[in-house]
Short mmCIF file of C-alpha atoms in Angstrom, two decimals:
data_model
loop_
_atom_site.label_atom_id
_atom_site.label_comp_id
_atom_site.label_asym_id
_atom_site.label_seq_id
_atom_site.Cartn_x
_atom_site.Cartn_y
_atom_site.Cartn_z
CA UNK A 1 86.29 18.67 13.17
CA UNK A 2 82.64 19.19 13.90
CA UNK A 3 81.51 22.06 16.22
CA UNK A 4 79.77 19.66 18.55
CA UNK A 5 83.24 18.61 19.75
CA UNK A 6 83.86 22.24 20.84
CA UNK A 7 80.63 22.03 22.98
CA UNK A 8 81.91 18.84 24.61
CA UNK A 9 85.29 20.34 25.20
CA UNK A 10 83.74 23.44 26.81
CA UNK A 11 81.66 21.17 29.13
CA UNK A 12 84.84 19.22 30.00
CA UNK A 13 86.54 22.50 30.83
CA UNK A 14 83.70 23.59 33.09
CA UNK A 15 83.63 20.18 34.92
CA UNK A 16 87.39 20.16 35.38
CA UNK A 17 87.44 23.72 36.72
CA UNK A 18 84.52 23.01 39.08
CA UNK A 19 86.16 19.83 40.45
CA UNK A 20 89.65 21.18 41.09
CA UNK A 21 89.15 24.91 41.86
CA UNK A 22 87.77 24.11 45.32
CA UNK A 23 91.36 23.03 46.33
CA UNK A 24 92.59 26.62 45.80
CA UNK A 25 89.61 28.24 47.58
CA UNK A 26 89.60 26.22 50.84
CA UNK A 27 90.71 29.16 53.11
CA UNK A 28 88.18 31.56 51.60
CA UNK A 29 85.22 29.13 52.00
CA UNK A 30 86.30 28.21 55.53
CA UNK A 31 86.36 31.96 56.51
CA UNK A 32 83.02 32.60 55.08
CA UNK A 33 81.28 29.75 56.95
CA UNK A 34 83.48 30.03 60.03
CA UNK A 35 84.63 26.43 59.79
CA UNK A 36 88.06 24.77 59.62
CA UNK A 37 89.98 24.27 56.31
CA UNK A 38 89.88 20.56 57.17
CA UNK A 39 86.08 20.64 57.21
CA UNK A 40 85.97 22.36 53.85
CA UNK A 41 88.34 19.73 52.56
CA UNK A 42 85.62 17.19 53.10
CA UNK A 43 83.94 18.89 50.13
CA UNK A 44 86.43 17.24 47.96
CA UNK A 45 85.46 13.86 49.25
CA UNK A 46 81.82 14.71 48.84
CA UNK A 47 82.45 15.54 45.20
CA UNK A 48 84.20 12.24 44.60
CA UNK A 49 81.27 10.42 46.26
CA UNK A 50 78.89 12.24 43.84
CA UNK A 51 81.01 11.04 40.88
CA UNK A 52 80.90 7.47 42.07
CA UNK A 53 77.09 7.60 42.51
CA UNK A 54 76.33 9.61 39.43
CA UNK A 55 78.45 7.85 36.78
CA UNK A 56 76.55 4.54 36.76
CA UNK A 57 73.16 5.87 37.90
CA UNK A 58 72.71 8.74 35.43
CA UNK A 59 74.24 6.83 32.57
CA UNK A 60 71.84 3.96 33.17
CA UNK A 61 68.91 6.39 33.32
CA UNK A 62 70.12 8.01 30.09
CA UNK A 63 70.26 4.95 27.87
CA UNK A 64 66.67 5.37 26.80
CA UNK A 65 67.53 8.84 25.48
CA UNK A 66 69.81 9.97 22.66
CA UNK A 67 73.30 11.11 23.74
CA UNK A 68 72.26 14.63 22.82
CA UNK A 69 69.39 14.61 25.24
CA UNK A 70 71.41 12.91 27.90
CA UNK A 71 74.36 15.33 27.58
CA UNK A 72 72.03 18.36 27.76
CA UNK A 73 70.28 16.92 30.89
CA UNK A 74 73.63 16.29 32.54
CA UNK A 75 74.71 19.85 31.84
CA UNK A 76 71.56 21.07 33.45
CA UNK A 77 72.28 19.09 36.54
CA UNK A 78 75.94 20.54 36.53
CA UNK A 79 74.56 24.07 36.11
CA UNK A 80 72.00 23.79 38.86
CA UNK A 81 74.64 22.35 41.21
CA UNK A 82 77.07 25.20 40.57
CA UNK A 83 74.35 27.78 40.86
CA UNK A 84 73.32 26.33 44.23
CA UNK A 85 77.02 26.33 45.29
CA UNK A 86 77.26 30.02 44.39
CA UNK A 87 74.35 31.02 46.64
CA UNK A 88 74.68 28.34 49.38
CA UNK A 89 73.71 30.01 52.74
CA UNK A 90 75.31 27.26 54.91
CA UNK A 91 78.23 24.81 54.75
CA UNK A 92 75.79 21.93 54.76
CA UNK A 93 73.96 23.36 51.75
CA UNK A 94 77.27 23.85 49.85
CA UNK A 95 78.17 20.23 50.47
CA UNK A 96 74.83 19.07 49.14
CA UNK A 97 75.26 21.33 46.08
CA UNK A 98 78.76 19.93 45.39
CA UNK A 99 77.31 16.43 45.40
CA UNK A 100 74.62 17.44 42.88
CA UNK A 101 77.31 19.04 40.77
CA UNK A 102 79.44 15.87 40.84
CA UNK A 103 76.56 13.63 39.69
CA UNK A 104 77.00 14.81 36.11
CA UNK A 105 80.85 14.36 36.05
CA UNK A 106 81.47 10.72 35.19
CA UNK A 107 78.31 10.25 33.02
CA UNK A 108 79.13 13.43 30.94
CA UNK A 109 82.57 12.09 30.07
CA UNK A 110 81.31 8.56 29.50
CA UNK A 111 78.40 9.50 27.24
CA UNK A 112 80.36 12.38 25.74
CA UNK A 113 83.10 10.03 24.60
CA UNK A 114 80.58 7.83 22.83
CA UNK A 115 79.00 10.81 21.15
CA UNK A 116 82.34 12.22 20.14
CA UNK A 117 83.14 8.99 18.28
CA UNK A 118 79.97 9.20 16.46
CA UNK A 119 80.72 12.66 15.14
CA UNK A 120 83.62 11.57 13.05
CA UNK A 121 84.74 8.70 10.84
CA UNK A 122 85.66 5.56 12.70
CA UNK A 123 89.36 6.00 12.06
CA UNK A 124 89.34 9.32 13.88
CA UNK A 125 87.44 8.19 17.03
CA UNK A 126 90.44 8.55 19.42
CA UNK A 127 91.23 11.98 18.09
CA UNK A 128 87.65 13.06 18.64
CA UNK A 129 87.79 11.87 22.25
CA UNK A 130 91.07 13.64 22.80
CA UNK A 131 89.56 16.92 21.66
CA UNK A 132 86.84 16.58 24.26
CA UNK A 133 89.29 15.55 27.00
CA UNK A 134 91.66 18.48 26.24
CA UNK A 135 89.02 20.76 27.87
CA UNK A 136 89.73 18.91 31.09
CA UNK A 137 93.52 19.44 30.84
CA UNK A 138 93.03 23.15 29.97
CA UNK A 139 90.92 23.47 33.14
CA UNK A 140 94.07 22.98 35.28
CA UNK A 141 96.12 25.35 33.07
CA UNK A 142 93.59 28.13 32.79
CA UNK A 143 90.38 27.57 34.77
CA UNK A 144 91.76 26.71 38.13
CA UNK A 145 94.37 29.45 38.35
CA UNK A 146 91.89 32.07 37.31
CA UNK A 147 89.29 30.70 39.67
CA UNK A 148 91.73 30.67 42.55
CA UNK A 149 92.68 34.33 41.77
CA UNK A 150 89.10 35.43 41.61
CA UNK A 151 88.37 33.73 44.95
CA UNK A 152 91.30 35.35 46.61
CA UNK A 153 90.67 38.84 45.27
CA UNK A 154 86.83 38.97 45.04
CA UNK A 155 84.74 36.00 46.13
CA UNK A 156 84.66 32.22 45.79
CA UNK A 157 80.93 32.50 45.00
CA UNK A 158 81.72 34.27 41.78
CA UNK A 159 83.84 31.26 40.72
CA UNK A 160 80.87 28.88 41.03
CA UNK A 161 78.71 31.46 39.31
CA UNK A 162 81.24 31.45 36.50
CA UNK A 163 81.26 27.64 36.15
CA UNK A 164 77.47 27.73 36.09
CA UNK A 165 77.78 30.16 33.15
CA UNK A 166 80.04 27.67 31.44
CA UNK A 167 77.36 25.07 31.89
CA UNK A 168 74.87 27.32 30.19
CA UNK A 169 77.32 27.89 27.30
CA UNK A 170 77.78 24.22 26.95
CA UNK A 171 74.03 23.66 26.84
CA UNK A 172 73.72 26.33 24.12
CA UNK A 173 76.52 24.60 22.13
CA UNK A 174 74.89 21.26 22.42
CA UNK A 175 71.56 22.54 21.34
CA UNK A 176 73.11 24.34 18.30
CA UNK A 177 75.69 21.79 17.10
CA UNK A 178 75.03 18.33 18.47
CA UNK A 179 73.05 16.34 15.89
CA UNK A 180 69.52 15.29 17.16
CA UNK A 181 70.33 11.74 15.87
CA UNK A 182 73.62 11.53 17.68
CA UNK A 183 73.23 7.79 18.05
CA UNK A 184 69.95 6.02 18.90
CA UNK A 185 68.86 5.19 22.47
CA UNK A 186 70.14 1.83 23.58
CA UNK A 187 68.96 -1.02 25.75
CA UNK A 188 70.14 -1.18 29.37
CA UNK A 189 70.28 -4.97 29.36
CA UNK A 190 72.47 -4.85 26.32
CA UNK A 191 74.67 -2.15 27.86
CA UNK A 192 75.08 -4.19 31.01
CA UNK A 193 75.73 -7.36 29.02
CA UNK A 194 78.93 -5.80 27.78
CA UNK A 195 80.46 -6.30 31.20
CA UNK A 196 80.52 -10.04 30.63
CA UNK A 197 83.36 -9.47 28.07
CA UNK A 198 86.88 -10.23 29.04
CA UNK A 199 88.20 -7.42 26.92
CA UNK A 200 86.15 -4.82 28.90
CA UNK A 201 87.65 -5.88 32.15
CA UNK A 202 91.16 -6.02 30.79
CA UNK A 203 90.76 -2.46 29.52
CA UNK A 204 89.36 -1.27 32.90
CA UNK A 205 92.27 -3.01 34.61
CA UNK A 206 94.79 -1.18 32.43
CA UNK A 207 93.14 2.15 33.25
CA UNK A 208 93.07 1.50 36.97
CA UNK A 209 96.57 0.06 37.40
CA UNK A 210 98.41 1.76 34.65
CA UNK A 211 97.16 5.29 35.28
CA UNK A 212 97.63 4.89 39.07
CA UNK A 213 101.29 5.47 38.13
CA UNK A 214 100.39 9.03 37.34
CA UNK A 215 98.63 9.78 40.58
CA UNK A 216 101.24 8.01 42.79
CA UNK A 217 103.69 10.71 41.81
CA UNK A 218 101.47 13.77 40.96
CA UNK A 219 99.72 13.60 44.34
CA UNK A 220 103.05 14.47 46.01
CA UNK A 221 104.60 16.61 43.34
CA UNK A 222 104.79 19.71 45.60
CA UNK A 223 107.03 18.18 48.32
CA UNK A 224 108.94 16.27 45.67
CA UNK A 225 109.93 19.54 43.98
CA UNK A 226 110.62 21.48 47.23
CA UNK A 227 112.29 18.68 49.26
CA UNK A 228 114.19 16.81 46.62
CA UNK A 229 114.79 19.41 43.88
CA UNK A 230 115.25 22.22 46.46
CA UNK A 231 112.71 24.46 44.52
CA UNK A 232 111.22 27.48 46.26
CA UNK A 233 107.53 27.10 46.95
CA UNK A 234 106.84 30.17 44.80
CA UNK A 235 108.00 28.33 41.69
CA UNK A 236 105.88 25.25 42.26
CA UNK A 237 102.76 26.92 40.76
CA UNK A 238 104.71 27.77 37.53
CA UNK A 239 105.91 24.10 37.26
CA UNK A 240 102.42 22.83 37.77
CA UNK A 241 101.20 25.13 34.91
CA UNK A 242 103.95 23.68 32.70
CA UNK A 243 102.87 20.18 33.76
CA UNK A 244 99.31 21.19 32.67
CA UNK A 245 100.54 22.28 29.30
CA UNK A 246 102.36 18.99 28.96
CA UNK A 247 99.19 17.04 29.68
CA UNK A 248 97.32 19.16 27.06
CA UNK A 249 99.89 18.49 24.37
CA UNK A 250 99.99 14.78 25.32
CA UNK A 251 96.22 14.50 25.09
CA UNK A 252 96.22 15.95 21.64
CA UNK A 253 99.12 13.81 20.43
CA UNK A 254 97.54 10.81 21.95
CA UNK A 255 94.42 11.32 19.92
CA UNK A 256 96.22 11.37 16.67
CA UNK A 257 98.78 8.60 17.38
CA UNK A 258 96.18 6.44 19.12
CA UNK A 259 94.14 6.32 15.88
CA UNK A 260 97.22 5.28 14.03
CA UNK A 261 98.73 2.65 16.31
CA UNK A 262 95.71 1.58 18.41
CA UNK A 263 96.04 0.10 21.92
CA UNK A 264 99.66 -0.79 21.36
CA UNK A 265 100.31 2.92 21.82
CA UNK A 266 99.21 2.57 25.45
CA UNK A 267 101.65 -0.30 25.99
CA UNK A 268 104.57 1.74 24.66
CA UNK A 269 103.43 4.74 26.68
CA UNK A 270 103.34 2.86 30.00
CA UNK A 271 106.80 1.32 29.37
CA UNK A 272 108.06 4.80 28.62
CA UNK A 273 106.44 6.07 31.90
CA UNK A 274 108.17 3.37 33.88
CA UNK A 275 111.54 4.18 32.32
CA UNK A 276 111.02 7.91 32.81
CA UNK A 277 110.20 7.50 36.51
CA UNK A 278 113.29 5.44 37.10
CA UNK A 279 115.37 8.17 35.56
CA UNK A 280 113.43 10.76 37.62
CA UNK A 281 114.59 9.18 40.86
CA UNK A 282 118.17 9.99 39.87
CA UNK A 283 117.92 13.44 38.26
CA UNK A 284 115.29 14.91 40.54
CA UNK A 285 117.93 16.74 42.60
CA UNK A 286 118.55 18.99 39.50
CA UNK A 287 115.79 21.56 39.18
CA UNK A 288 115.97 21.95 35.37
CA UNK A 289 116.01 18.17 34.81
CA UNK A 290 113.21 17.67 37.26
CA UNK A 291 110.92 20.13 35.47
CA UNK A 292 111.67 18.71 32.03
CA UNK A 293 111.00 15.15 33.15
CA UNK A 294 107.85 16.24 35.01
CA UNK A 295 106.44 17.88 31.84
CA UNK A 296 107.32 14.75 29.84
CA UNK A 297 105.71 12.63 32.43
CA UNK A 298 102.47 14.53 32.13
CA UNK A 299 102.55 14.41 28.28
CA UNK A 300 103.26 10.67 28.21
CA UNK A 301 100.70 9.60 30.78
CA UNK A 302 97.89 11.81 29.47
CA UNK A 303 98.46 10.67 25.90
CA UNK A 304 97.10 7.30 26.75
CA UNK A 305 93.80 8.65 28.21
CA UNK A 306 91.84 9.05 24.91
CA UNK A 307 93.19 5.74 23.65
CA UNK A 308 91.98 3.65 26.64
CA UNK A 309 88.67 5.52 26.57
CA UNK A 310 88.10 4.68 22.85
CA UNK A 311 89.34 1.12 23.53
CA UNK A 312 86.76 0.65 26.42
CA UNK A 313 83.95 1.59 24.00
CA UNK A 314 85.11 -0.66 21.26
CA UNK A 315 85.64 -3.56 23.70
CA UNK A 316 81.90 -3.36 24.68
CA UNK A 317 80.90 -4.47 21.23
CA UNK A 318 77.49 -3.11 21.59
CA UNK A 319 75.62 -0.27 19.86
CA UNK A 320 76.34 2.65 22.24
CA UNK A 321 78.70 1.38 24.95
CA UNK A 322 77.96 4.35 27.26
CA UNK A 323 77.87 2.20 30.40
CA UNK A 324 81.40 0.79 29.74
CA UNK A 325 82.53 4.28 28.79
CA UNK A 326 81.25 5.64 32.10
CA UNK A 327 82.82 2.73 33.96
CA UNK A 328 86.23 3.64 32.43
CA UNK A 329 85.80 7.10 33.93
CA UNK A 330 85.24 5.43 37.20
CA UNK A 331 88.39 3.42 36.62
CA UNK A 332 90.33 6.64 36.21
CA UNK A 333 88.98 7.78 39.66
CA UNK A 334 89.96 4.42 41.08
CA UNK A 335 93.46 5.01 39.61
CA UNK A 336 93.58 8.30 41.42
CA UNK A 337 92.77 6.71 44.75
CA UNK A 338 94.98 3.70 44.27
CA UNK A 339 98.07 5.70 43.28
CA UNK A 340 97.65 8.26 45.96
CA UNK A 341 97.11 5.64 48.65
CA UNK A 342 100.15 3.60 47.64
CA UNK A 343 102.37 6.66 47.50
CA UNK A 344 101.09 7.62 50.98
CA UNK A 345 101.85 4.16 52.33
CA UNK A 346 105.53 4.44 51.24
CA UNK A 347 105.79 7.94 52.79
CA UNK A 348 104.26 6.66 56.00
CA UNK A 349 106.79 3.89 56.07
CA UNK A 350 109.49 6.51 55.93
CA UNK A 351 110.92 5.67 52.53
CA UNK A 352 111.13 9.26 51.37
CA UNK A 353 109.79 11.12 48.36
CA UNK A 354 111.58 9.00 45.79
CA UNK A 355 109.44 6.02 46.88
CA UNK A 356 106.27 7.15 45.06
CA UNK A 357 108.29 7.26 41.88
CA UNK A 358 109.30 3.68 42.27
CA UNK A 359 105.67 2.76 43.04
CA UNK A 360 104.68 4.58 39.81
CA UNK A 361 107.27 2.68 37.79
CA UNK A 362 105.95 -0.65 39.09
CA UNK A 363 102.37 0.32 38.45
CA UNK A 364 103.23 1.36 34.94
CA UNK A 365 104.98 -1.92 34.26
CA UNK A 366 101.95 -3.87 35.56
CA UNK A 367 99.66 -1.81 33.39
CA UNK A 368 101.81 -2.52 30.43
CA UNK A 369 101.65 -6.22 31.19
CA UNK A 370 97.90 -6.11 31.28
CA UNK A 371 97.80 -4.26 28.02
CA UNK A 372 99.89 -6.85 26.30
CA UNK A 373 97.51 -9.53 27.60
CA UNK A 374 94.56 -7.45 26.31
CA UNK A 375 96.21 -7.15 22.84
CA UNK A 376 96.88 -10.92 22.57
CA UNK A 377 93.29 -11.66 23.82
CA UNK A 378 91.97 -9.27 21.13
CA UNK A 379 93.98 -10.97 18.38
CA UNK A 380 92.73 -14.34 19.50
CA UNK A 381 89.15 -13.09 19.52
CA UNK A 382 89.52 -11.60 16.08
CA UNK A 383 90.83 -14.87 14.72
CA UNK A 384 87.95 -16.77 16.19
CA UNK A 385 85.48 -14.32 14.72
CA UNK A 386 87.19 -14.66 11.32
CA UNK A 387 87.03 -18.43 11.55
CA UNK A 388 83.36 -18.33 12.51
CA UNK A 389 82.59 -15.82 9.75
CA UNK A 390 81.37 -13.14 12.29
CA UNK A 391 82.43 -9.58 12.93
CA UNK A 392 82.28 -7.49 16.06
CA UNK A 393 79.19 -5.36 16.60
CA UNK A 394 80.27 -1.84 15.86
CA UNK A 395 79.54 0.89 18.42
CA UNK A 396 79.00 3.38 15.65
CA UNK A 397 78.81 2.21 12.01
CA UNK A 398 78.92 5.50 10.14
CA UNK A 399 79.79 9.12 11.10
CA UNK A 400 76.82 11.26 11.91
CA UNK A 401 75.74 14.23 9.80
CA UNK A 402 77.13 17.37 11.50
CA UNK A 403 77.71 20.91 10.68
CA UNK A 404 81.49 21.35 10.06
CA UNK A 405 83.36 24.01 11.97
#
């Protein structure tokens, strides 16, 4: 695999660490600025707002540049945002810095996925995306725990300084390894025209609804483990680390199996997710079984991530596809909000901590149904193209010249 994928993975690791580590540093930040923990929690919402604003805006601005230029520019924004966070003199300044940092998030993953596909042969596109995405899963296994420890023992400012350093390392890697011709600049009108395609919206729907199953359960995993499985709070962190390892393995396997079986792999994965969650409602009272199923849950759900990302780019049927790719990142964030909200609604209704699992099972089944519709629609489209003697416009016709690792 080309070294440029390592640079993309390092960038994903930095972004994932910067996004999630704030959750473990809330008390330290609150004490430093003499504000409430709830006030610091708003920083999480501010970051999410930055992702929503930045993904379409910066991706649209970047279509006139090559992916290499765009990715380096996004990492500059990310590095500046984390540097400002590290030296922020006031709470308001920190909030503004977090928004700046978040602007690069969605666009980096969207454009990065397109660039990753262009670095390898077409039949390895999903695997290339998975190698980039694995940096995000490792952030939860390595980056966030280390960052939380540093914040508790030394200073939360050092954590943001460290993520800024990761940004600089990513820039260096992109400059050294990413080909200057990593796809040509594209036309914004052409990119936006891809949203007229039914396949694009079906893929975005699968991402939003199908992956909401993950967040409907994971958002409440701590009380599920303590209240239903009877697990001590001290062990929850260990279980979450195991869950993170499961997501990492699932992401890598999804890259390989996705290239072999295509979008049908997502359908099978969502059906397996629904079945697993039904079983989870029964065996959750057993700590060992709960941990095993939770790790499997993370592996299965995350295995579909690279596949739907690759599918979104292919569904665009334009040279590039960065706008659709970024939109799919927005769909993942929408899935997060949808799953967490529906899970919260069941808890508010007093249905207990098994209810989010049932919500997740239903969402997974709905996502599987949408994926079946997408597959049938694709086959019909392919048949029409064959009858008309036309073929889909490739997003990347040949692998780019790169320096092998």
